[in-house]
Structure formats: structure tokens, C-alpha cells
mmCIF file of C-alpha atoms and ligand atoms in Angstrom:
data_model
loop_
_atom_site.group_PDB
_atom_site.id
_atom_site.type_symbol
_atom_site.label_atom_id
_atom_site.label_comp_id
_atom_site.label_asym_id
_atom_site.label_seq_id
_atom_site.Cartn_x
_atom_site.Cartn_y
_atom_site.Cartn_z
ATOM 1 C CA MET A 112 -8.374 3.514 -10.741
ATOM 2 C CA ILE A 113 -5.230 4.067 -8.168
ATOM 3 C CA GLN A 114 -3.800 6.860 -6.983
ATOM 4 C CA LEU A 115 -0.398 6.894 -5.009
ATOM 5 C CA ASN A 116 0.491 10.397 -3.147
ATOM 6 C CA ASN A 117 3.704 10.857 -1.757
ATOM 7 C CA ILE A 118 3.966 7.488 -0.460
ATOM 8 C CA SER A 119 7.374 6.491 0.960
ATOM 9 C CA LYS A 120 8.165 3.696 3.127
ATOM 10 C CA LYS A 121 10.684 3.219 5.069
ATOM 11 C CA TYR A 122 11.298 -0.769 7.238
ATOM 12 C CA SER A 123 12.598 0.151 10.371
ATOM 13 C CA GLY A 124 13.672 3.811 12.069
ATOM 14 C CA ASN A 125 16.889 3.712 10.992
ATOM 15 C CA ALA A 126 17.049 2.069 6.975
ATOM 16 C CA PRO A 127 17.100 3.925 4.319
ATOM 17 C CA TYR A 128 13.746 4.634 2.448
ATOM 18 C CA SER A 129 12.796 1.704 0.792
ATOM 19 C CA VAL A 130 10.710 3.775 -1.664
ATOM 20 C CA HIS A 131 10.893 7.848 -1.580
ATOM 21 C CA ASN A 132 8.442 10.639 -2.856
ATOM 22 C CA LEU A 133 6.475 7.827 -4.828
ATOM 23 C CA SER A 134 2.912 9.458 -6.843
ATOM 24 C CA LEU A 135 1.491 7.935 -9.425
ATOM 25 C CA HIS A 136 -2.263 7.394 -11.363
ATOM 26 C CA ILE A 137 -3.215 5.032 -13.039
ATOM 27 C CA PRO A 138 -6.330 5.139 -14.630
ATOM 28 C CA GLU A 139 -9.169 2.889 -15.102
ATOM 29 C CA GLY A 140 -8.317 -0.303 -18.216
ATOM 30 C CA GLU A 141 -4.127 0.901 -18.204
ATOM 31 C CA VAL A 142 -1.804 -2.080 -18.317
ATOM 32 C CA PHE A 143 1.172 -0.599 -16.551
ATOM 33 C CA GLY A 144 4.456 -2.114 -15.897
ATOM 34 C CA PHE A 145 6.708 -0.724 -13.651
ATOM 35 C CA LEU A 146 10.539 -1.497 -14.211
ATOM 36 C CA GLY A 147 13.298 -1.626 -12.419
ATOM 37 C CA PRO A 148 16.232 -3.961 -10.956
ATOM 38 C CA ASN A 149 16.409 -5.609 -7.877
ATOM 39 C CA GLY A 150 15.780 -4.208 -4.780
ATOM 40 C CA ALA A 151 14.529 -0.938 -6.137
ATOM 41 C CA GLY A 152 11.622 -0.971 -4.563
ATOM 42 C CA LYS A 153 8.253 -2.436 -6.864
ATOM 43 C CA THR A 154 7.779 -5.220 -4.617
ATOM 44 C CA THR A 155 7.491 -2.646 -1.900
ATOM 45 C CA THR A 156 4.821 -0.303 -3.362
ATOM 46 C CA MET A 157 2.975 -3.015 -4.820
ATOM 47 C CA LYS A 158 2.862 -4.699 -1.354
ATOM 48 C CA MET A 159 1.438 -1.209 -0.304
ATOM 49 C CA MET A 160 -1.635 -0.718 -2.812
ATOM 50 C CA LEU A 161 -2.624 -3.896 -1.777
ATOM 51 C CA GLY A 162 -2.468 -3.035 1.955
ATOM 52 C CA LEU A 163 -0.201 -5.828 2.890
ATOM 53 C CA LEU A 164 2.111 -2.696 4.003
ATOM 54 C CA THR A 165 1.693 0.293 5.509
ATOM 55 C CA PRO A 166 3.561 3.688 4.041
ATOM 56 C CA THR A 167 5.693 5.167 6.082
ATOM 57 C CA SER A 168 4.220 8.649 5.172
ATOM 58 C CA GLY A 169 1.533 8.818 1.793
ATOM 59 C CA THR A 170 -2.127 7.715 1.425
ATOM 60 C CA ILE A 171 -3.156 5.716 -1.219
ATOM 61 C CA THR A 172 -6.608 4.822 -2.885
ATOM 62 C CA ILE A 173 -8.098 1.837 -5.192
ATOM 63 C CA ASN A 174 -10.590 2.276 -7.308
ATOM 64 C CA GLY A 175 -11.649 5.611 -3.958
ATOM 65 C CA HIS A 176 -11.042 2.868 -1.059
ATOM 66 C CA SER A 177 -8.090 2.494 1.183
ATOM 67 C CA PRO A 178 -6.186 -0.593 0.142
ATOM 68 C CA LYS A 179 -6.757 -2.283 3.640
ATOM 69 C CA SER A 180 -10.003 -1.724 3.508
ATOM 70 C CA GLN A 181 -12.409 -4.761 2.604
ATOM 71 C CA GLU A 182 -14.083 -3.454 -0.012
ATOM 72 C CA SER A 183 -10.938 -3.676 -2.075
ATOM 73 C CA LYS A 184 -10.574 -6.862 -1.715
ATOM 74 C CA HIS A 185 -13.058 -7.528 -3.792
ATOM 75 C CA PHE A 186 -12.258 -6.072 -6.861
ATOM 76 C CA ILE A 187 -8.430 -6.528 -6.696
ATOM 77 C CA GLY A 188 -6.910 -9.762 -7.703
ATOM 78 C CA PHE A 189 -2.594 -10.758 -6.326
ATOM 79 C CA PHE A 190 -0.548 -13.045 -8.082
ATOM 80 C CA PRO A 191 2.434 -12.738 -5.621
ATOM 81 C CA GLU A 192 6.719 -13.172 -6.421
ATOM 82 C CA ASN A 193 7.062 -15.618 -4.022
ATOM 83 C CA ALA A 194 3.367 -17.447 -4.506
ATOM 84 C CA HIS A 195 3.407 -20.179 -1.800
ATOM 85 C CA LEU A 196 0.367 -22.367 -2.904
ATOM 86 C CA TYR A 197 -0.593 -25.799 -0.366
ATOM 87 C CA LYS A 198 1.418 -28.303 -2.128
ATOM 88 C CA TYR A 199 -0.960 -30.870 -0.469
ATOM 89 C CA LEU A 200 -4.206 -29.678 -2.109
ATOM 90 C CA THR A 201 -4.934 -30.222 -5.822
ATOM 91 C CA ALA A 202 -5.275 -27.672 -8.988
ATOM 92 C CA GLU A 203 -9.069 -28.184 -8.595
ATOM 93 C CA GLU A 204 -9.134 -28.325 -5.361
ATOM 94 C CA PHE A 205 -6.988 -25.193 -4.427
ATOM 95 C CA LEU A 206 -9.077 -23.042 -6.773
ATOM 96 C CA PHE A 207 -12.716 -24.484 -4.787
ATOM 97 C CA PHE A 208 -11.074 -23.046 -1.500
ATOM 98 C CA CYS A 209 -9.552 -19.392 -2.758
ATOM 99 C CA GLY A 210 -13.590 -18.948 -4.874
ATOM 100 C CA GLU A 211 -14.923 -20.041 -1.863
ATOM 101 C CA ILE A 212 -13.639 -17.165 0.287
ATOM 102 C CA PHE A 213 -14.850 -14.626 -1.540
ATOM 103 C CA GLY A 214 -18.209 -16.378 -1.164
ATOM 104 C CA ILE A 215 -18.579 -17.546 -5.305
ATOM 105 C CA PRO A 216 -20.753 -19.853 -5.251
ATOM 106 C CA LYS A 217 -20.011 -23.969 -6.374
ATOM 107 C CA ASP A 218 -21.594 -23.536 -9.477
ATOM 108 C CA GLU A 219 -20.344 -20.163 -10.441
ATOM 109 C CA LEU A 220 -16.980 -21.244 -9.267
ATOM 110 C CA LYS A 221 -17.049 -24.779 -11.140
ATOM 111 C CA ILE A 222 -16.832 -22.763 -14.466
ATOM 112 C CA ARG A 223 -15.091 -20.148 -13.350
ATOM 113 C CA ILE A 224 -11.845 -22.966 -12.737
ATOM 114 C CA ALA A 225 -12.911 -24.818 -16.229
ATOM 115 C CA ASP A 226 -11.966 -21.105 -17.836
ATOM 116 C CA LEU A 227 -9.129 -19.535 -15.978
ATOM 117 C CA LEU A 228 -7.268 -23.771 -16.352
ATOM 118 C CA LYS A 229 -8.714 -23.141 -20.321
ATOM 119 C CA ARG A 230 -7.446 -20.368 -21.254
ATOM 120 C CA LEU A 231 -3.240 -21.413 -19.288
ATOM 121 C CA GLN A 232 -3.200 -23.933 -21.475
ATOM 122 C CA PHE A 233 -3.389 -25.731 -17.997
ATOM 123 C CA PRO A 234 -2.980 -29.543 -18.316
ATOM 124 C CA GLU A 235 -5.990 -30.866 -18.105
ATOM 125 C CA GLU A 236 -4.085 -34.510 -16.412
ATOM 126 C CA ALA A 237 -2.701 -32.466 -13.372
ATOM 127 C CA VAL A 238 -5.566 -30.706 -12.828
ATOM 128 C CA LYS A 239 -6.241 -33.705 -9.544
ATOM 129 C CA ARG A 240 -2.668 -34.198 -8.870
ATOM 130 C CA PRO A 241 -1.451 -32.305 -5.790
ATOM 131 C CA ILE A 242 0.449 -28.556 -6.173
ATOM 132 C CA GLY A 243 3.339 -30.464 -4.261
ATOM 133 C CA GLY A 244 4.876 -32.534 -7.809
ATOM 134 C CA TYR A 245 3.901 -29.822 -10.213
ATOM 135 C CA SER A 246 6.663 -28.177 -12.163
ATOM 136 C CA LYS A 247 7.349 -24.181 -11.604
ATOM 137 C CA GLY A 248 5.009 -23.561 -14.734
ATOM 138 C CA MET A 249 2.564 -25.179 -13.937
ATOM 139 C CA MET A 250 2.738 -23.215 -10.083
ATOM 140 C CA GLN A 251 2.335 -20.158 -11.640
ATOM 141 C CA ARG A 252 0.122 -20.850 -13.948
ATOM 142 C CA ILE A 253 -1.757 -21.957 -10.889
ATOM 143 C CA GLY A 254 0.017 -18.751 -9.323
ATOM 144 C CA LEU A 255 -2.159 -16.135 -11.506
ATOM 145 C CA ALA A 256 -5.463 -18.714 -11.922
ATOM 146 C CA GLN A 257 -6.202 -18.081 -8.630
ATOM 147 C CA ALA A 258 -5.511 -13.958 -8.816
ATOM 148 C CA LEU A 259 -8.362 -14.102 -11.312
ATOM 149 C CA ILE A 260 -10.653 -16.143 -9.514
ATOM 150 C CA ASN A 261 -12.708 -13.304 -8.217
ATOM 151 C CA ASP A 262 -12.961 -11.836 -11.682
ATOM 152 C CA PRO A 263 -11.023 -8.549 -9.846
ATOM 153 C CA LYS A 264 -11.721 -4.744 -11.569
ATOM 154 C CA ILE A 265 -7.299 -4.390 -11.283
ATOM 155 C CA VAL A 266 -4.560 -7.605 -11.144
ATOM 156 C CA PHE A 267 -1.881 -6.871 -9.562
ATOM 157 C CA LEU A 268 1.110 -8.782 -10.896
ATOM 158 C CA ASP A 269 4.605 -9.186 -9.495
ATOM 159 C CA GLU A 270 6.581 -10.840 -12.244
ATOM 160 C CA PRO A 271 4.183 -12.363 -14.086
ATOM 161 C CA MET A 272 6.839 -13.453 -16.198
ATOM 162 C CA SER A 273 9.679 -15.154 -14.840
ATOM 163 C CA GLY A 274 10.930 -18.402 -14.929
ATOM 164 C CA LEU A 275 8.668 -19.044 -17.504
ATOM 165 C CA ASP A 276 9.873 -21.032 -20.924
ATOM 166 C CA PRO A 277 8.627 -18.498 -24.457
ATOM 167 C CA LEU A 278 5.387 -20.952 -24.534
ATOM 168 C CA GLY A 279 4.140 -19.581 -20.861
ATOM 169 C CA ARG A 280 6.363 -16.355 -21.083
ATOM 170 C CA ARG A 281 3.626 -15.984 -24.545
ATOM 171 C CA GLN A 282 0.524 -17.425 -22.520
ATOM 172 C CA VAL A 283 0.210 -14.511 -19.802
ATOM 173 C CA LYS A 284 1.103 -12.569 -22.421
ATOM 174 C CA ASP A 285 -2.493 -13.591 -24.115
ATOM 175 C CA LEU A 286 -3.729 -13.336 -20.655
ATOM 176 C CA ILE A 287 -3.139 -10.322 -19.574
ATOM 177 C CA LEU A 288 -4.110 -8.346 -23.348
ATOM 178 C CA TYR A 289 -7.130 -10.429 -22.631
ATOM 179 C CA LEU A 290 -7.220 -8.695 -19.282
ATOM 180 C CA LYS A 291 -6.953 -5.232 -21.125
ATOM 181 C CA SER A 292 -9.650 -5.927 -23.563
ATOM 182 C CA GLN A 293 -11.885 -6.894 -20.636
ATOM 183 C CA GLY A 294 -11.598 -3.574 -19.445
ATOM 184 C CA LYS A 295 -8.995 -4.403 -16.149
ATOM 185 C CA THR A 296 -6.618 -2.024 -14.819
ATOM 186 C CA ILE A 297 -3.197 -3.835 -14.671
ATOM 187 C CA PHE A 298 -0.728 -3.219 -13.002
ATOM 188 C CA PHE A 299 3.027 -5.533 -12.701
ATOM 189 C CA ASN A 300 6.708 -5.613 -12.236
ATOM 190 C CA SER A 301 8.993 -6.372 -14.426
ATOM 191 C CA HIS A 302 11.848 -7.069 -15.187
ATOM 192 C CA ILE A 303 11.801 -9.038 -19.053
ATOM 193 C CA LEU A 304 12.207 -5.343 -20.955
ATOM 194 C CA ASN A 305 10.733 -6.746 -23.778
ATOM 195 C CA ASP A 306 7.563 -8.506 -23.177
ATOM 196 C CA ALA A 307 7.094 -5.216 -21.455
ATOM 197 C CA GLU A 308 7.724 -2.865 -24.269
ATOM 198 C CA VAL A 309 4.718 -5.347 -26.517
ATOM 199 C CA LEU A 310 1.986 -5.154 -22.976
ATOM 200 C CA CYS A 311 2.257 -1.609 -21.263
ATOM 201 C CA ASP A 312 -0.222 1.692 -22.331
ATOM 202 C CA ARG A 313 1.977 3.584 -19.712
ATOM 203 C CA VAL A 314 5.886 2.368 -17.622
ATOM 204 C CA GLY A 315 6.909 3.343 -14.702
ATOM 205 C CA ILE A 316 10.945 4.001 -13.922
ATOM 206 C CA ILE A 317 12.086 2.944 -10.137
ATOM 207 C CA ARG A 318 15.004 2.895 -8.768
ATOM 208 C CA ASN A 319 16.100 2.794 -4.353
ATOM 209 C CA GLY A 320 12.833 3.600 -4.434
ATOM 210 C CA GLU A 321 12.954 6.902 -6.890
ATOM 211 C CA LEU A 322 10.285 7.394 -9.468
ATOM 212 C CA VAL A 323 12.962 7.756 -11.962
ATOM 213 C CA LEU A 324 10.944 7.832 -15.681
ATOM 214 C CA LEU A 325 7.545 7.728 -16.060
ATOM 215 C CA GLY A 326 5.568 8.244 -19.725
ATOM 216 C CA SER A 327 4.109 5.800 -22.521
ATOM 217 C CA VAL A 328 6.408 3.767 -24.368
ATOM 218 C CA SER A 329 6.272 5.863 -27.287
ATOM 219 C CA GLU A 330 7.246 8.360 -24.795
ATOM 220 C CA VAL A 331 9.743 6.967 -23.514
ATOM 221 C CA THR A 332 11.619 5.223 -26.174
ATOM 222 C CA GLU A 333 11.459 8.515 -28.109
ATOM 223 C CA LYS A 334 8.307 7.149 -30.837
ATOM 224 C CA GLY A 335 11.211 3.281 -30.803
ATOM 225 C CA LYS A 336 14.480 5.386 -31.916
ATOM 226 C CA LYS A 337 15.341 3.334 -28.906
ATOM 227 C CA THR A 338 14.601 -0.140 -27.617
ATOM 228 C CA LEU A 339 12.613 -0.259 -23.488
ATOM 229 C CA GLU A 340 16.152 -2.053 -22.417
ATOM 230 C CA ASP A 341 18.281 1.165 -23.937
ATOM 231 C CA VAL A 342 16.103 3.495 -22.025
ATOM 232 C CA PHE A 343 16.259 1.439 -18.965
ATOM 233 C CA LEU A 344 19.919 1.045 -18.462
ATOM 234 C CA GLU A 345 20.298 5.136 -19.419
ATOM 235 C CA VAL A 346 18.456 5.194 -16.165
ATOM 236 C CA VAL A 347 19.402 2.925 -13.736
ATOM 237 C CA MET A 348 22.901 3.396 -14.097
ATOM 238 C CA ARG A 349 22.442 7.446 -14.611
HETATM 239 N N1 ATP B 250 10.312 -6.888 4.759
HETATM 240 C C1 ATP B 250 11.382 -6.199 4.464
HETATM 241 N N2 ATP B 250 12.451 -5.758 5.753
HETATM 242 C C2 ATP B 250 13.427 -4.861 4.875
HETATM 243 N N3 ATP B 250 14.057 -4.452 4.334
HETATM 244 C C3 ATP B 250 13.585 -4.519 3.104
HETATM 245 C C4 ATP B 250 12.147 -5.234 3.404
HETATM 246 N N4 ATP B 250 11.675 -6.205 2.169
HETATM 247 C C5 ATP B 250 11.873 -4.476 0.784
HETATM 248 N N5 ATP B 250 13.088 -4.775 1.603
HETATM 249 C C6 ATP B 250 13.782 -3.430 1.045
HETATM 250 O O1 ATP B 250 13.686 -2.566 1.032
HETATM 251 C C7 ATP B 250 14.269 -2.714 -0.770
HETATM 252 C C8 ATP B 250 13.048 -3.252 -2.269
HETATM 253 O O2 ATP B 250 13.044 -4.308 -1.754
HETATM 254 P P1 ATP B 250 11.546 -4.966 -2.879
HETATM 255 O O3 ATP B 250 11.307 -6.280 -2.229
HETATM 256 O O4 ATP B 250 10.669 -3.975 -3.079
HETATM 257 O O5 ATP B 250 12.486 -4.618 -4.062
HETATM 258 P P2 ATP B 250 12.117 -5.093 -5.742
HETATM 259 O O6 ATP B 250 12.155 -3.846 -6.567
HETATM 260 O O7 ATP B 250 10.728 -5.996 -5.463
HETATM 261 O O8 ATP B 250 13.322 -6.018 -6.023
HETATM 262 P P3 ATP B 250 13.227 -7.014 -6.801
HETATM 263 O O9 ATP B 250 13.523 -7.278 -8.105
HETATM 264 O O10 ATP B 250 14.239 -7.973 -6.719
HETATM 265 O O11 ATP B 250 11.999 -8.211 -6.636
HETATM 266 C C9 ATP B 250 15.183 -3.376 -0.262
HETATM 267 O O12 ATP B 250 16.317 -2.388 -0.258
HETATM 268 C C10 ATP B 250 15.019 -4.192 0.132
HETATM 269 O O13 ATP B 250 16.380 -5.052 1.078
HETATM 270 MG MG1 MG B 251 10.256 -7.503 -6.282
#
């Protein structure tokens, strides 16, 4: 579903590689956790898969299409690390706006928005209030709802749990499991290792732009002998 072939990225001619010789294949329906310390290259990699950044070398295909193609935009959803939402719009107006970009009919959108907000347990009283007055967790939920508005086949989530309280994290975890049960392919960046341990079919650890570990959670933790946190610390401090 997602194929990265020998991807490298330098932001400028004399900068070091932010991502170096990264190859990765994510099959349909997989939940993949992309882990790594700050500055390792997670967001850069995700933005190349979304067509928002161009690799310096290497090729990427998303469901057989170039990430830059218009086709690919129809079947992907993206939750960015720093979601900038229109603060003068209400949640409902913002989500209608996002859905209309995809050409989803109004009646259908109404149902989707109500379903998403319910699944994310977004407070009903806030739906018609401007986003500018929301808490971080509320904005995070609207960011997630916008990522799913087009019912994407592939969902890219950049740190979806960061800044959430334990209840919010549980809701996002449940949402990811629900999306998996719907056959979606999910690629997420995270630092929250115990959540990744529970959710992921496979994990990859990136350090200084290089993929240094790849495998199922059971493989990398040696069938649970170690925690994912032990493995992560071992690998990044090597
Ligand atoms: N727009 C940019 N211009 C120049 N360098 C950049 C740019 N964005 C990222 N970098 C560099 O690329 C490297 C990887 O950054 P990236 O944001 O991909 O890391 P990350 O793994 O997502 O980190 P974090 O966990 O902090 O979000 C870093 O060294 C960073 O300084
Ligand atoms: Mg990042």
C-alpha cells in the first residue's frame, strides 16, 4: 500500500541528510508505528509520503500512485504534528469546509461529521462554538476528524496522542483500533511507546535519518522479554 524505495532527504545542499536511504513497504491493513527521538526524521518522512516534501533521491508510491498526484489525495488522510485550524470557524463549519474540498455531498457530510464527533466524544455543546476557544485536546479531536472526513484508505497520523490526557489517549487508541477493524492502513509517528506497543502490527525505529530497527512488536521485544521502551532506548543510545 505504501512503498518507499531508497528515500533520502536533505533540506539544503550542504545540510546533513534528514532521512537517508530509507526503504519500507507497508501492506494494506497494517498499523505501523514509526518511532524515533526528536529530530530523527519522522515528520520529514511522513511529509514525503504525503507529497508535501520532495525526496532528494528515491521513489515513493502510495496505493500505486505518486504522492504528488491528485488521485492519491482522495484516499489519504493526514493529521499533522502542529494542526493549524481556522479559529474563527466552529468545529461544524470547519469540518464542512474540509469535506466540501473533497466534493462530498452536504447530506452525506452531515452524517459523517456527526459520526466522527461522536466517536471522538467531542462535547456537543462545543460543536457550534469557534475553534479559537477550544482546549488543546478539543483541537486535537477536530484535527483527527478532519483527517478522516474523506473516509481515507490510508491514514497518516503525526504524534496523534501527544498532549492528550489519559482519557483522550484511550479514545485515540480506540479510534485507531476501529480504523484497523475497517481495513484501513495506518502509519503513525509517536514517542508514546506503550501505546505503540499495544496498537502496532509492526514498528520501525529511525535515528539520525536512518531506519535502525524494523519488525513486529513481538520480534523486536523478543516475544515480550523486553518492553518496547527498553528496545527504543537501547537502539537510540547505541
Ligand atoms: N524545514 C526544515 N528546514 C531545514 N531542516 C529541517 C526542516 N524540517 C526538519 N528539518 C531537520 O530535519 C531533521 C528531522 O526533522 P523532523 O522534523 O523530520 O524530525 P522528527 O523525527 O519528526 O522530530 P520530532 O519528534 O521532534 O517531531 C532535523 O534535524 C530537523 O532539524
Ligand atoms: Mg515530528
